[in-house]
């Protein structure tokens, strides 16, 4: 019997690159490389079956080959995600306009002046990190509105992601556009013009609300005051009544969402990622998530930050930096005493490390302070009252 291959769900950026590798958008590239179009597998894996977020196998990856297993079927506006070959065939002779931000009134005028009676193909570059001032979905909606205003214009979506380097992104963008374009390409100049047609402005306003979701993430040792501050913040937001808010307390999540997990490093990281995923979904829908786990590891906290920001939320990291000596003096649950006696293995601060964050929005030491006084430090860095 053939061995069942290890499966791996790539990151959003890797999934975007994978789609372009499989459909020819990144030709002549046909596989991940050691360069910007790269794939980072979990430790111990050199090859894997790559799956989408719902577990559908998309491709079989080895360092020497990338074999398609099925076409991506996830995500909104999937009908507009055409392969380059189909795009060139369907829209032969059209003027292609790459789009990474909402088209302004001046942009539409420039397209009309250049089209010369030709059909227009608006190529929406919707990959992770590429749309400017919009989500990927918002960019497609704004581009569809622009197509209606132009007349005789169509929209195709290409999952060109950002790779974190302007020159690299520009070169890969030109490569992708060249593969999609069925004719001439019109590259619109960068502009600070924010005069948008009313139809497009309405899309932008809906996609980018004045009050995006927020994840407030308290981290610190057991007994540092995380849960107390988080509860005080929750009460304050509820009293104001202007935002929907959810508390994701570390102990409560442990008993419910993460029941059955141990306190091993691997399970603790899994617990934090679960909290992060739920918090990001709350932020995606413009709510406020208040999280208060210990979260001792920097890499996992950064993963949670990425989840929140990828969902369009604001991430606020609060380091409750009460010293170990004070936390151990308080020891309301008797955990430190048990850890010192060897009854609790891998206890953060005693037998397992706590990696202090260097990217916290605020550092709060609750020693000798009232809850109200310490909370003022937190309130000062929040993007809402």
Short mmCIF file of C-alpha atoms in Angstrom, two decimals:
data_model
loop_
_atom_site.label_atom_id
_atom_site.label_comp_id
_atom_site.label_asym_id
_atom_site.label_seq_id
_atom_site.Cartn_x
_atom_site.Cartn_y
_atom_site.Cartn_z
CA UNK A 1 0.00 0.00 0.00
CA UNK A 2 1.34 3.43 -0.96
CA UNK A 3 2.26 5.71 1.92
CA UNK A 4 -0.20 8.52 2.64
CA UNK A 5 1.63 11.79 1.91
CA UNK A 6 2.05 14.41 4.61
CA UNK A 7 -0.34 17.31 4.11
CA UNK A 8 0.42 20.99 4.59
CA UNK A 9 -1.85 24.00 4.26
CA UNK A 10 0.37 26.83 2.96
CA UNK A 11 0.24 30.36 4.30
CA UNK A 12 -2.01 32.85 2.46
CA UNK A 13 0.98 34.20 0.52
CA UNK A 14 2.11 30.68 -0.41
CA UNK A 15 -1.42 29.76 -1.52
CA UNK A 16 -1.49 32.83 -3.77
CA UNK A 17 1.85 31.87 -5.32
CA UNK A 18 0.69 28.26 -5.66
CA UNK A 19 -2.35 29.28 -7.69
CA UNK A 20 -0.19 31.30 -10.08
CA UNK A 21 2.39 28.52 -10.37
CA UNK A 22 -0.33 26.01 -11.25
CA UNK A 23 -2.25 28.19 -13.71
CA UNK A 24 0.76 29.63 -15.56
CA UNK A 25 0.57 33.11 -14.09
CA UNK A 26 4.19 32.97 -12.97
CA UNK A 27 5.56 31.27 -16.09
CA UNK A 28 8.30 30.38 -16.78
CA UNK A 29 8.32 29.45 -13.07
CA UNK A 30 6.55 26.15 -12.47
CA UNK A 31 7.62 25.39 -8.89
CA UNK A 32 8.57 27.09 -5.66
CA UNK A 33 12.18 28.24 -5.47
CA UNK A 34 14.71 29.46 -2.92
CA UNK A 35 13.89 33.00 -4.05
CA UNK A 36 10.85 35.14 -3.24
CA UNK A 37 8.37 32.56 -4.59
CA UNK A 38 9.23 30.14 -1.82
CA UNK A 39 7.54 27.50 0.31
CA UNK A 40 8.45 26.85 3.94
CA UNK A 41 7.39 23.36 5.02
CA UNK A 42 7.16 22.29 8.67
CA UNK A 43 10.36 20.94 10.18
CA UNK A 44 11.17 17.45 8.97
CA UNK A 45 9.26 17.68 5.68
CA UNK A 46 10.91 17.99 2.27
CA UNK A 47 7.81 17.19 0.24
CA UNK A 48 4.08 17.32 0.91
CA UNK A 49 0.57 17.30 -0.45
CA UNK A 50 -0.50 20.95 -0.42
CA UNK A 51 -4.10 21.52 0.64
CA UNK A 52 -6.45 24.50 0.76
CA UNK A 53 -7.85 25.86 4.08
CA UNK A 54 -10.65 23.26 3.97
CA UNK A 55 -8.24 20.37 3.37
CA UNK A 56 -8.81 19.88 -0.37
CA UNK A 57 -5.59 18.63 -2.01
CA UNK A 58 -4.32 21.18 -4.54
CA UNK A 59 -0.88 19.91 -5.52
CA UNK A 60 1.88 17.46 -4.75
CA UNK A 61 5.12 19.27 -3.98
CA UNK A 62 8.67 17.99 -4.12
CA UNK A 63 11.76 20.17 -4.55
CA UNK A 64 11.93 18.96 -8.16
CA UNK A 65 8.27 19.10 -9.18
CA UNK A 66 4.87 20.60 -8.48
CA UNK A 67 1.99 18.44 -9.71
CA UNK A 68 -1.56 19.81 -9.81
CA UNK A 69 -4.20 17.68 -8.09
CA UNK A 70 -7.22 19.99 -8.32
CA UNK A 71 -8.06 23.60 -9.11
CA UNK A 72 -8.53 26.02 -6.20
CA UNK A 73 -12.22 26.43 -5.36
CA UNK A 74 -12.12 28.55 -2.19
CA UNK A 75 -12.71 32.26 -1.71
CA UNK A 76 -15.13 34.91 -3.00
CA UNK A 77 -15.31 35.86 -6.69
CA UNK A 78 -13.81 32.51 -7.63
CA UNK A 79 -15.58 32.78 -11.02
CA UNK A 80 -13.28 35.69 -11.88
CA UNK A 81 -10.07 33.74 -11.15
CA UNK A 82 -9.35 32.66 -14.70
CA UNK A 83 -6.12 31.08 -15.86
CA UNK A 84 -3.94 33.23 -18.13
CA UNK A 85 -4.55 31.02 -21.18
CA UNK A 86 -8.33 31.26 -20.77
CA UNK A 87 -8.07 35.00 -20.16
CA UNK A 88 -6.08 35.57 -23.35
CA UNK A 89 -8.50 33.45 -25.36
CA UNK A 90 -11.69 34.96 -23.95
CA UNK A 91 -10.57 38.60 -24.16
CA UNK A 92 -8.37 38.55 -27.24
CA UNK A 93 -7.27 42.03 -28.26
CA UNK A 94 -8.49 43.76 -25.10
CA UNK A 95 -6.51 46.55 -23.47
CA UNK A 96 -5.27 45.19 -20.13
CA UNK A 97 -5.12 47.51 -17.13
CA UNK A 98 -3.49 46.13 -13.94
CA UNK A 99 -5.43 47.30 -10.86
CA UNK A 100 -4.12 47.27 -7.28
CA UNK A 101 -6.21 50.09 -5.81
CA UNK A 102 -9.56 51.76 -6.32
CA UNK A 103 -9.63 53.52 -9.70
CA UNK A 104 -10.07 57.28 -9.48
CA UNK A 105 -11.99 59.55 -11.80
CA UNK A 106 -8.67 60.50 -13.46
CA UNK A 107 -7.77 56.81 -13.89
CA UNK A 108 -11.05 56.11 -15.67
CA UNK A 109 -10.51 59.10 -17.93
CA UNK A 110 -7.01 57.86 -18.81
CA UNK A 111 -8.35 54.41 -19.67
CA UNK A 112 -11.09 55.86 -21.88
CA UNK A 113 -8.54 58.01 -23.68
CA UNK A 114 -6.20 55.06 -24.32
CA UNK A 115 -8.66 52.34 -25.25
CA UNK A 116 -9.30 53.52 -28.80
CA UNK A 117 -12.58 51.67 -29.03
CA UNK A 118 -11.12 48.44 -27.67
CA UNK A 119 -12.59 46.22 -24.98
CA UNK A 120 -10.94 46.78 -21.59
CA UNK A 121 -9.72 44.05 -19.27
CA UNK A 122 -9.24 45.18 -15.68
CA UNK A 123 -6.79 42.76 -14.03
CA UNK A 124 -7.41 42.98 -10.29
CA UNK A 125 -4.26 41.98 -8.38
CA UNK A 126 -5.85 40.55 -5.26
CA UNK A 127 -3.05 38.53 -3.64
CA UNK A 128 -2.11 38.88 0.01
CA UNK A 129 -0.62 42.30 0.72
CA UNK A 130 -0.97 43.68 -2.83
CA UNK A 131 -4.26 45.67 -2.80
CA UNK A 132 -3.67 49.23 -1.63
CA UNK A 133 -6.23 50.73 0.72
CA UNK A 134 -8.65 47.83 0.23
CA UNK A 135 -9.06 44.17 1.03
CA UNK A 136 -8.77 41.74 -1.85
CA UNK A 137 -12.56 41.37 -1.93
CA UNK A 138 -12.99 45.14 -1.75
CA UNK A 139 -10.61 45.59 -4.67
CA UNK A 140 -12.66 43.24 -6.84
CA UNK A 141 -15.90 44.97 -5.89
CA UNK A 142 -14.41 48.40 -6.62
CA UNK A 143 -13.00 47.15 -9.93
CA UNK A 144 -16.38 45.69 -10.95
CA UNK A 145 -17.91 49.10 -10.25
CA UNK A 146 -15.22 50.69 -12.43
CA UNK A 147 -15.97 48.21 -15.24
CA UNK A 148 -19.62 49.24 -15.18
CA UNK A 149 -18.64 52.90 -15.44
CA UNK A 150 -16.22 52.26 -18.34
CA UNK A 151 -18.62 50.15 -20.37
CA UNK A 152 -17.48 47.17 -22.50
CA UNK A 153 -15.04 46.21 -19.74
CA UNK A 154 -14.44 42.98 -17.86
CA UNK A 155 -12.67 41.97 -14.64
CA UNK A 156 -10.29 39.08 -14.02
CA UNK A 157 -8.68 38.42 -10.63
CA UNK A 158 -5.05 37.30 -10.26
CA UNK A 159 -3.62 36.25 -6.91
CA UNK A 160 -0.37 38.22 -7.11
CA UNK A 161 0.84 38.58 -3.49
CA UNK A 162 3.38 40.94 -2.00
CA UNK A 163 6.74 39.41 -1.09
CA UNK A 164 7.89 42.29 1.09
CA UNK A 165 10.30 43.93 -1.38
CA UNK A 166 9.19 46.67 -3.77
CA UNK A 167 11.58 45.76 -6.59
CA UNK A 168 10.74 42.06 -6.36
CA UNK A 169 7.02 42.78 -6.31
CA UNK A 170 7.34 45.06 -9.35
CA UNK A 171 9.25 42.44 -11.35
CA UNK A 172 6.85 39.64 -10.45
CA UNK A 173 3.91 41.92 -11.20
CA UNK A 174 5.20 42.61 -14.69
CA UNK A 175 5.70 38.88 -15.19
CA UNK A 176 2.15 38.04 -14.12
CA UNK A 177 0.55 40.82 -16.13
CA UNK A 178 2.49 39.80 -19.25
CA UNK A 179 1.20 36.24 -18.89
CA UNK A 180 -2.41 37.35 -18.52
CA UNK A 181 -2.56 40.18 -21.04
CA UNK A 182 -4.28 39.33 -24.36
CA UNK A 183 -3.00 42.52 -25.97
CA UNK A 184 -1.54 45.89 -25.04
CA UNK A 185 -1.06 46.83 -21.38
CA UNK A 186 -1.85 50.24 -19.89
CA UNK A 187 0.06 50.84 -16.66
CA UNK A 188 -1.60 53.70 -14.82
CA UNK A 189 0.83 56.10 -13.11
CA UNK A 190 0.95 56.29 -9.33
CA UNK A 191 -1.20 59.14 -8.19
CA UNK A 192 -2.34 60.80 -4.99
CA UNK A 193 -5.68 61.60 -6.61
CA UNK A 194 -8.39 60.51 -4.18
CA UNK A 195 -11.31 61.78 -6.26
CA UNK A 196 -13.32 58.60 -6.65
CA UNK A 197 -16.58 58.20 -8.54
CA UNK A 198 -19.48 57.88 -6.11
CA UNK A 199 -20.06 54.21 -7.03
CA UNK A 200 -16.45 53.29 -6.23
CA UNK A 201 -16.26 55.51 -3.15
CA UNK A 202 -19.26 53.66 -1.71
CA UNK A 203 -17.43 50.34 -2.09
CA UNK A 204 -14.31 51.71 -0.41
CA UNK A 205 -16.32 53.15 2.48
CA UNK A 206 -17.99 49.79 3.10
CA UNK A 207 -14.74 47.83 2.78
CA UNK A 208 -12.70 50.16 5.00
CA UNK A 209 -14.92 51.17 7.92
CA UNK A 210 -13.87 54.04 10.13
CA UNK A 211 -13.76 51.64 13.06
CA UNK A 212 -12.05 48.38 12.05
CA UNK A 213 -11.99 45.40 14.37
CA UNK A 214 -9.45 45.31 17.19
CA UNK A 215 -7.59 42.51 18.96
CA UNK A 216 -6.25 43.55 22.35
CA UNK A 217 -3.79 40.84 23.37
CA UNK A 218 -2.56 40.79 26.97
CA UNK A 219 0.53 38.66 27.61
CA UNK A 220 2.47 38.06 30.81
CA UNK A 221 3.26 35.62 33.59
CA UNK A 222 0.62 33.85 35.63
CA UNK A 223 -0.47 36.23 38.37
CA UNK A 224 0.77 39.33 36.55
CA UNK A 225 -2.70 40.88 36.38
CA UNK A 226 -3.56 40.05 32.75
CA UNK A 227 -7.03 38.69 33.43
CA UNK A 228 -7.84 41.48 35.88
CA UNK A 229 -6.88 44.19 33.39
CA UNK A 230 -8.65 42.38 30.56
CA UNK A 231 -11.84 42.15 32.64
CA UNK A 232 -11.61 45.83 33.53
CA UNK A 233 -11.23 46.71 29.86
CA UNK A 234 -14.15 44.44 28.92
CA UNK A 235 -16.35 46.13 31.50
CA UNK A 236 -15.38 49.58 30.25
CA UNK A 237 -16.15 48.74 26.59
CA UNK A 238 -19.50 47.21 27.59
CA UNK A 239 -20.38 50.24 29.69
CA UNK A 240 -19.72 52.57 26.76
CA UNK A 241 -21.94 50.40 24.57
CA UNK A 242 -20.43 51.51 21.26
CA UNK A 243 -18.58 48.34 20.23
CA UNK A 244 -19.35 44.63 20.30
CA UNK A 245 -16.74 42.92 22.46
CA UNK A 246 -15.72 39.35 23.30
CA UNK A 247 -13.42 38.13 26.06
CA UNK A 248 -11.04 35.24 25.31
CA UNK A 249 -9.54 34.59 28.74
CA UNK A 250 -6.75 32.03 28.79
CA UNK A 251 -8.27 29.81 31.50
CA UNK A 252 -11.78 29.96 30.01
CA UNK A 253 -10.49 29.05 26.54
CA UNK A 254 -8.52 26.18 28.09
CA UNK A 255 -11.71 24.71 29.55
CA UNK A 256 -13.72 25.03 26.35
CA UNK A 257 -12.02 25.63 23.01
CA UNK A 258 -8.80 23.88 24.02
CA UNK A 259 -10.08 21.17 26.37
CA UNK A 260 -7.79 18.15 26.17
CA UNK A 261 -4.60 20.02 25.39
CA UNK A 262 -1.64 19.60 27.71
CA UNK A 263 0.84 22.23 28.84
CA UNK A 264 3.59 21.04 26.53
CA UNK A 265 5.21 23.72 24.37
CA UNK A 266 3.46 22.36 21.29
CA UNK A 267 0.00 22.31 22.90
CA UNK A 268 0.47 25.75 24.44
CA UNK A 269 1.27 27.13 21.00
CA UNK A 270 -1.78 25.36 19.56
CA UNK A 271 -3.93 26.95 22.27
CA UNK A 272 -2.63 30.44 21.45
CA UNK A 273 -3.16 29.93 17.71
CA UNK A 274 -6.75 28.90 18.40
CA UNK A 275 -7.29 32.04 20.44
CA UNK A 276 -5.68 34.05 17.64
CA UNK A 277 -7.89 32.55 14.96
CA UNK A 278 -11.09 33.25 16.90
CA UNK A 279 -9.92 36.78 17.74
CA UNK A 280 -9.08 37.48 14.10
CA UNK A 281 -12.56 36.39 13.00
CA UNK A 282 -14.08 38.72 15.58
CA UNK A 283 -11.91 41.56 14.24
CA UNK A 284 -12.85 40.67 10.67
CA UNK A 285 -16.44 41.51 11.57
CA UNK A 286 -15.41 44.77 13.25
CA UNK A 287 -15.71 43.57 16.81
CA UNK A 288 -13.27 43.89 19.69
CA UNK A 289 -11.56 40.75 21.01
CA UNK A 290 -9.84 40.95 24.39
CA UNK A 291 -7.40 38.07 24.89
CA UNK A 292 -5.46 37.30 28.07
CA UNK A 293 -3.40 34.11 27.78
CA UNK A 294 0.17 33.79 29.07
CA UNK A 295 1.41 33.39 25.47
CA UNK A 296 5.08 32.95 26.42
CA UNK A 297 6.56 32.46 22.96
CA UNK A 298 7.37 35.35 20.65
CA UNK A 299 6.88 33.40 17.39
CA UNK A 300 3.33 32.40 18.32
CA UNK A 301 2.41 35.94 19.35
CA UNK A 302 3.65 37.13 15.97
CA UNK A 303 1.46 34.53 14.27
CA UNK A 304 -1.55 35.89 16.14
CA UNK A 305 -0.64 39.43 15.13
CA UNK A 306 -0.47 38.31 11.49
CA UNK A 307 -3.87 36.60 11.74
CA UNK A 308 -5.48 39.76 13.12
CA UNK A 309 -3.88 42.09 10.59
CA UNK A 310 -4.61 39.77 7.67
CA UNK A 311 -8.27 39.91 8.76
CA UNK A 312 -8.17 43.70 8.52
CA UNK A 313 -8.04 44.24 12.27
CA UNK A 314 -5.80 46.34 14.48
CA UNK A 315 -3.57 44.31 16.81
CA UNK A 316 -2.59 45.82 20.17
CA UNK A 317 -0.07 43.82 22.20
CA UNK A 318 -0.09 44.62 25.92
CA UNK A 319 2.82 43.23 27.94
CA UNK A 320 1.75 42.94 31.57
CA UNK A 321 5.32 43.03 32.85
CA UNK A 322 4.79 42.42 36.55
CA UNK A 323 8.04 40.83 37.85
CA UNK A 324 8.20 37.13 38.61
CA UNK A 325 8.86 37.84 42.30
CA UNK A 326 5.61 39.79 42.62
CA UNK A 327 3.63 37.20 40.63
CA UNK A 328 4.98 34.45 42.85
CA UNK A 329 4.21 36.47 46.00
CA UNK A 330 0.58 36.81 44.90
CA UNK A 331 0.16 33.17 43.80
CA UNK A 332 -3.61 33.22 44.35
CA UNK A 333 -4.06 29.79 42.76
CA UNK A 334 -1.07 28.18 44.45
CA UNK A 335 0.47 27.33 41.08
CA UNK A 336 3.95 28.70 41.76
CA UNK A 337 4.22 26.68 44.96
CA UNK A 338 3.29 23.53 43.04
CA UNK A 339 5.74 24.38 40.26
CA UNK A 340 8.56 24.93 42.78
CA UNK A 341 7.70 21.55 44.29
CA UNK A 342 7.96 19.92 40.86
CA UNK A 343 4.25 19.10 40.73
CA UNK A 344 3.65 21.18 37.56
CA UNK A 345 6.14 20.55 34.75
CA UNK A 346 6.96 23.21 32.17
CA UNK A 347 5.50 26.07 34.21
CA UNK A 348 6.17 29.44 32.63
CA UNK A 349 8.68 31.50 34.58
CA UNK A 350 9.88 28.55 36.67
CA UNK A 351 10.68 25.57 34.45
CA UNK A 352 9.70 26.99 31.07
CA UNK A 353 10.82 30.33 29.59
CA UNK A 354 8.80 33.48 29.02
CA UNK A 355 10.06 35.41 26.01
CA UNK A 356 9.47 39.09 26.73
CA UNK A 357 7.97 40.89 23.73
CA UNK A 358 9.91 43.64 22.00
CA UNK A 359 6.93 44.72 19.90
CA UNK A 360 4.38 45.51 22.63
CA UNK A 361 2.33 48.68 22.26
CA UNK A 362 2.60 49.22 26.01
CA UNK A 363 4.37 47.64 29.00
CA UNK A 364 2.40 47.63 32.25
CA UNK A 365 3.79 46.67 35.66
CA UNK A 366 0.86 46.25 38.05
CA UNK A 367 2.99 46.10 41.21
CA UNK A 368 1.49 48.36 43.88
CA UNK A 369 -1.02 49.91 41.47
CA UNK A 370 -4.79 49.99 41.41
CA UNK A 371 -6.60 48.38 38.50
CA UNK A 372 -7.90 51.77 37.38
CA UNK A 373 -4.41 53.27 37.35
CA UNK A 374 -2.87 50.39 35.37
CA UNK A 375 -5.80 50.36 32.94
CA UNK A 376 -5.07 53.98 32.01
CA UNK A 377 -1.77 52.83 30.47
CA UNK A 378 -3.69 50.38 28.27
CA UNK A 379 -6.39 52.84 27.29
CA UNK A 380 -3.75 55.30 26.10
CA UNK A 381 -2.67 52.98 23.24
CA UNK A 382 -6.08 51.72 22.10
CA UNK A 383 -7.59 52.90 18.80
CA UNK A 384 -10.96 53.49 20.48
CA UNK A 385 -12.22 55.32 23.57
#
